[in-house]
Tab-separated table of C-alpha atoms and ligand atoms in Angstrom:
chain	number	residue	atom	x	y	z
H	1	MET	CA	18.100	-4.279	3.106
H	2	THR	CA	14.828	-6.132	2.824
H	3	ASN	CA	12.368	-3.884	1.038
H	4	LEU	CA	8.895	-5.268	0.556
H	5	VAL	CA	5.911	-3.913	-1.306
H	6	LEU	CA	2.682	-5.038	0.289
H	7	PHE	CA	0.110	-4.998	-2.446
H	8	GLY	CA	-3.565	-5.579	-2.999
H	9	PRO	CA	-6.871	-3.779	-3.450
H	10	PRO	CA	-8.351	-1.471	-0.813
H	11	GLY	CA	-9.513	-3.507	2.136
H	12	ALA	CA	-7.210	-6.450	1.416
H	13	GLY	CA	-5.607	-6.174	4.841
H	14	LYS	CA	-2.298	-4.532	4.010
H	15	GLY	CA	-2.243	-2.233	7.038
H	16	THR	CA	-3.142	-5.003	9.485
H	17	GLN	CA	-0.442	-7.306	8.165
H	18	ALA	CA	2.163	-4.541	7.860
H	19	ASP	CA	1.730	-3.705	11.565
H	20	ILE	CA	2.552	-7.291	12.490
H	21	LEU	CA	5.312	-7.809	9.956
H	22	LYS	CA	7.201	-4.629	10.835
H	23	GLU	CA	7.729	-5.949	14.384
H	24	LYS	CA	8.482	-9.468	13.288
H	25	TYR	CA	11.106	-8.468	10.703
H	26	GLN	CA	12.227	-5.128	12.187
H	27	LEU	CA	11.270	-3.102	9.146
H	28	VAL	CA	10.002	0.455	8.828
H	29	HIS	CA	6.378	0.554	7.690
H	30	ILE	CA	5.413	3.389	5.369
H	31	SER	CA	1.713	3.631	4.561
H	32	THR	CA	1.048	6.415	2.083
H	33	GLY	CA	-2.623	6.438	3.127
H	34	ASP	CA	-1.631	6.959	6.780
H	35	VAL	CA	0.793	9.751	5.902
H	36	PHE	CA	-1.899	11.493	3.861
H	37	ARG	CA	-4.452	11.132	6.666
H	38	TYR	CA	-1.957	12.527	9.181
H	39	ASN	CA	-1.435	15.532	6.942
H	40	ILE	CA	-5.167	16.000	6.429
H	41	LYS	CA	-5.729	15.932	10.177
H	42	ASN	CA	-3.024	18.522	10.725
H	43	GLU	CA	-4.278	20.636	7.834
H	44	THR	CA	-0.914	20.872	6.105
H	45	GLU	CA	-0.602	22.001	2.506
H	46	LEU	CA	0.000	18.403	1.450
H	47	GLY	CA	-3.086	17.332	3.378
H	48	LEU	CA	-5.224	19.922	1.687
H	49	THR	CA	-4.107	18.794	-1.760
H	50	ALA	CA	-4.525	15.106	-0.945
H	51	LYS	CA	-7.962	15.484	0.613
H	52	SER	CA	-9.655	16.618	-2.563
H	53	PHE	CA	-8.617	13.393	-4.308
H	54	ILE	CA	-8.991	10.963	-1.416
H	55	ASP	CA	-12.553	11.992	-0.586
H	56	LYS	CA	-13.589	11.052	-4.112
H	57	GLY	CA	-11.735	7.751	-4.099
H	58	GLN	CA	-9.221	8.968	-6.687
H	59	LEU	CA	-5.439	8.683	-6.595
H	60	VAL	CA	-3.413	11.622	-5.388
H	61	PRO	CA	-1.243	12.823	-8.331
H	62	ASP	CA	2.057	10.972	-8.769
H	63	GLU	CA	4.287	13.986	-8.290
H	64	VAL	CA	2.783	14.802	-4.901
H	65	THR	CA	2.842	11.190	-3.768
H	66	ILE	CA	6.371	10.479	-4.958
H	67	ASN	CA	7.800	13.578	-3.229
H	68	MET	CA	6.063	12.589	-0.037
H	69	LEU	CA	7.369	9.024	-0.221
H	70	ASN	CA	10.942	10.182	-0.853
H	71	ALA	CA	10.757	12.383	2.230
H	72	GLU	CA	9.435	9.503	4.370
H	73	VAL	CA	12.252	7.207	3.247
H	74	ASP	CA	14.829	9.912	3.949
H	75	LYS	CA	13.488	10.322	7.485
H	76	ASN	CA	14.486	6.704	8.145
H	77	ALA	CA	18.100	6.590	6.995
H	78	GLU	CA	18.970	3.903	9.549
H	79	ALA	CA	16.254	1.437	8.503
H	80	ASN	CA	16.955	-2.268	7.993
H	81	GLY	CA	14.435	-2.197	5.226
H	82	PHE	CA	10.941	-0.972	4.470
H	83	ILE	CA	7.429	-2.278	4.068
H	84	PHE	CA	5.738	-0.079	1.507
H	85	ASP	CA	1.975	-0.172	1.961
H	86	GLY	CA	-0.171	1.651	-0.570
H	87	PHE	CA	2.834	2.528	-2.709
H	88	PRO	CA	3.529	2.163	-5.588
H	89	ARG	CA	0.076	2.445	-7.119
H	90	THR	CA	1.094	3.451	-10.651
H	91	GLU	CA	3.933	2.540	-12.985
H	92	ASN	CA	5.444	6.010	-12.532
H	93	GLN	CA	5.513	5.447	-8.815
H	94	ALA	CA	7.113	2.022	-9.265
H	95	ASP	CA	9.829	3.565	-11.452
H	96	ALA	CA	10.380	6.318	-8.891
H	97	LEU	CA	10.710	3.754	-6.113
H	98	ALA	CA	13.261	1.743	-8.083
H	99	GLU	CA	15.249	4.907	-8.694
H	100	LEU	CA	15.114	5.970	-5.052
H	101	LEU	CA	16.243	2.583	-3.751
H	102	LYS	CA	18.949	2.309	-6.389
H	103	GLY	CA	20.384	5.562	-5.070
H	104	LYS	CA	20.691	3.830	-1.709
H	105	GLY	CA	22.330	0.764	-3.224
H	106	THR	CA	19.284	-1.415	-2.730
H	107	GLU	CA	16.043	-2.506	-4.438
H	108	VAL	CA	12.561	-3.928	-3.974
H	109	LYS	CA	13.038	-7.526	-2.922
H	110	ALA	CA	9.456	-8.686	-3.344
H	111	MET	CA	5.931	-7.587	-4.004
H	112	ILE	CA	3.588	-9.554	-1.782
H	113	ALA	CA	0.017	-9.305	-3.004
H	114	LEU	CA	-2.986	-10.071	-0.839
H	115	GLU	CA	-5.697	-11.589	-3.011
H	116	VAL	CA	-9.288	-10.992	-1.944
H	117	GLU	CA	-12.408	-10.930	-4.095
H	118	ASP	CA	-14.285	-7.657	-4.621
H	119	GLU	CA	-17.501	-8.350	-2.752
H	120	VAL	CA	-15.530	-9.326	0.343
H	121	LEU	CA	-13.582	-6.064	0.029
H	122	VAL	CA	-16.720	-3.935	-0.125
H	123	LYS	CA	-18.116	-5.671	2.965
H	124	ARG	CA	-14.889	-5.242	4.913
H	125	LEU	CA	-14.563	-1.571	4.016
H	126	LEU	CA	-18.167	-0.743	4.898
H	127	GLU	CA	-17.625	-2.493	8.224
H	128	ARG	CA	-14.387	-0.552	8.825
H	129	GLY	CA	-16.226	2.649	7.903
H	130	LYS	CA	-18.499	2.254	10.912
H	131	THR	CA	-15.583	2.828	13.288
H	132	SER	CA	-12.591	4.181	11.347
H	133	GLY	CA	-13.933	7.683	10.898
H	134	ARG	CA	-12.643	7.450	7.330
H	135	LYS	CA	-14.935	9.302	4.983
H	136	ASP	CA	-13.713	7.186	2.058
H	137	ASP	CA	-14.931	4.041	3.859
H	138	ALA	CA	-18.379	5.370	4.697
H	139	ASP	CA	-19.771	5.621	1.188
H	140	GLU	CA	-20.245	2.557	-0.992
H	141	ALA	CA	-19.873	4.551	-4.224
H	142	VAL	CA	-16.473	5.868	-3.101
H	143	ILE	CA	-15.403	2.370	-2.073
H	144	ARG	CA	-16.402	0.957	-5.450
H	145	ASN	CA	-14.556	3.782	-7.181
H	146	ARG	CA	-11.387	2.936	-5.242
H	147	ILE	CA	-11.686	-0.679	-6.337
H	148	THR	CA	-12.214	0.402	-9.960
H	149	VAL	CA	-9.174	2.699	-9.776
H	150	TYR	CA	-7.218	-0.228	-8.389
H	151	TYR	CA	-8.042	-2.393	-11.418
H	152	GLU	CA	-7.582	0.418	-13.943
H	153	GLU	CA	-4.408	1.996	-12.633
H	154	THR	CA	-2.741	-0.168	-10.025
H	155	ALA	CA	-3.283	-3.812	-10.932
H	156	ILE	CA	-0.823	-3.525	-13.873
H	157	LEU	CA	1.957	-3.462	-11.320
H	158	LYS	CA	1.468	-7.196	-10.948
H	159	GLU	CA	2.979	-7.607	-14.409
H	160	TYR	CA	5.655	-5.018	-13.650
H	161	TYR	CA	7.005	-7.034	-10.725
H	162	LYS	CA	6.273	-10.410	-12.330
H	163	LYS	CA	8.645	-9.494	-15.142
H	164	GLN	CA	11.324	-8.985	-12.515
H	165	ASN	CA	10.410	-12.291	-10.800
H	166	LYS	CA	9.431	-10.424	-7.663
H	167	TYR	CA	5.696	-11.081	-7.521
H	168	TYR	CA	4.226	-13.334	-4.816
H	169	GLY	CA	0.457	-13.761	-4.530
H	170	VAL	CA	-0.955	-14.731	-1.139
H	171	ASP	CA	-4.537	-15.722	-0.308
H	172	GLY	CA	-5.885	-12.816	1.761
H	173	VAL	CA	-8.918	-14.626	3.154
H	174	GLY	CA	-8.620	-16.372	6.514
H	175	SER	CA	-7.678	-15.377	10.049
H	176	ILE	CA	-5.119	-12.606	10.587
H	177	GLU	CA	-2.666	-15.175	11.979
H	178	GLU	CA	-3.114	-17.523	9.025
H	179	ILE	CA	-2.410	-14.745	6.580
H	180	THR	CA	0.661	-13.578	8.532
H	181	GLU	CA	1.863	-17.181	8.376
H	182	ARG	CA	1.404	-17.300	4.582
H	183	ILE	CA	3.261	-14.028	4.088
H	184	SER	CA	6.035	-15.048	6.467
H	185	LYS	CA	6.651	-18.172	4.416
H	186	VAL	CA	7.279	-15.981	1.384
H	187	ILE	CA	9.589	-13.603	3.262
H	188	ASP	CA	11.557	-16.408	4.928
H	189	ASN	CA	12.271	-17.931	1.528
H	190	LEU	CA	13.476	-14.749	-0.140
C	1	ADP	P1	-6.971	1.790	0.844
C	1	ADP	O1	-5.876	0.859	0.444
C	1	ADP	O2	-7.892	1.208	1.869
C	1	ADP	O3	-7.683	2.391	-0.331
C	1	ADP	P2	-5.053	3.769	1.752
C	1	ADP	O4	-5.089	4.153	3.171
C	1	ADP	O5	-3.892	2.992	1.263
C	1	ADP	O6	-6.414	3.001	1.585
C	1	ADP	O7	-5.208	5.049	0.816
C	1	ADP	C1	-6.282	5.944	0.948
C	1	ADP	C2	-6.306	6.913	-0.216
C	1	ADP	O8	-5.069	7.680	-0.241
C	1	ADP	C3	-6.393	6.287	-1.608
C	1	ADP	O9	-7.718	6.005	-1.981
C	1	ADP	C4	-5.749	7.394	-2.467
C	1	ADP	O10	-6.648	8.434	-2.718
C	1	ADP	C5	-4.646	7.949	-1.573
C	1	ADP	N1	-3.360	7.267	-1.829
C	1	ADP	C6	-2.727	6.410	-0.987
C	1	ADP	N2	-1.583	5.965	-1.537
C	1	ADP	C7	-1.494	6.533	-2.760
C	1	ADP	C8	-0.574	6.447	-3.836
C	1	ADP	N3	0.513	5.665	-3.770
C	1	ADP	N4	-0.800	7.177	-4.950
C	1	ADP	C9	-1.868	7.965	-5.033
C	1	ADP	N5	-2.798	8.084	-4.080
C	1	ADP	C10	-2.627	7.378	-2.950
């Protein structure tokens, strides 16, 4: 199984690239943000819990997120491999993912990180907010909070995967095709 973690701050382009890569490499794409938004839209219990955190630009608690992720992986027992997008975001989540994949006789093969500077991120997210209907993209303070949370809670995962020799940084600025090309080079050499 080829299991990839697509990593990077909010607005780095993970979702865009994951949509292309899942077709190219026949992988199942799991975006925790998308699953939360689906649940919010359908007013499920999970959605209700998640909404209160997401609207403020905070992380949804680990326990909730990890249970949700486990369920999504279990729904796709036949997968060739997964692209995890938006997960893990904390060390607890990374440990939980390792455990889950170990139980299936597999592991994370690589973390591919899209590197984009903050001011570009804010611009991209505000632009996306004009059309995405995402409340967390419409408000600059919420966007900046998400970026702060990324540096305070999530960025440490770079070291986590570096220690395991699984970290690959990719320049996330350029055309969509150029970035897909850069990521593909990493995947093809795994
Ligand atoms: P972005 O990467 O643009 O911030 P996502 O769609 O990945 O957006 O996530 C939106 C929101 O969903 C996050 O700001 C956070 O509140 C919540 N979320 C997504 N994934 C996780 C996660 N792994 N752990 C905790 N909260 C999460």
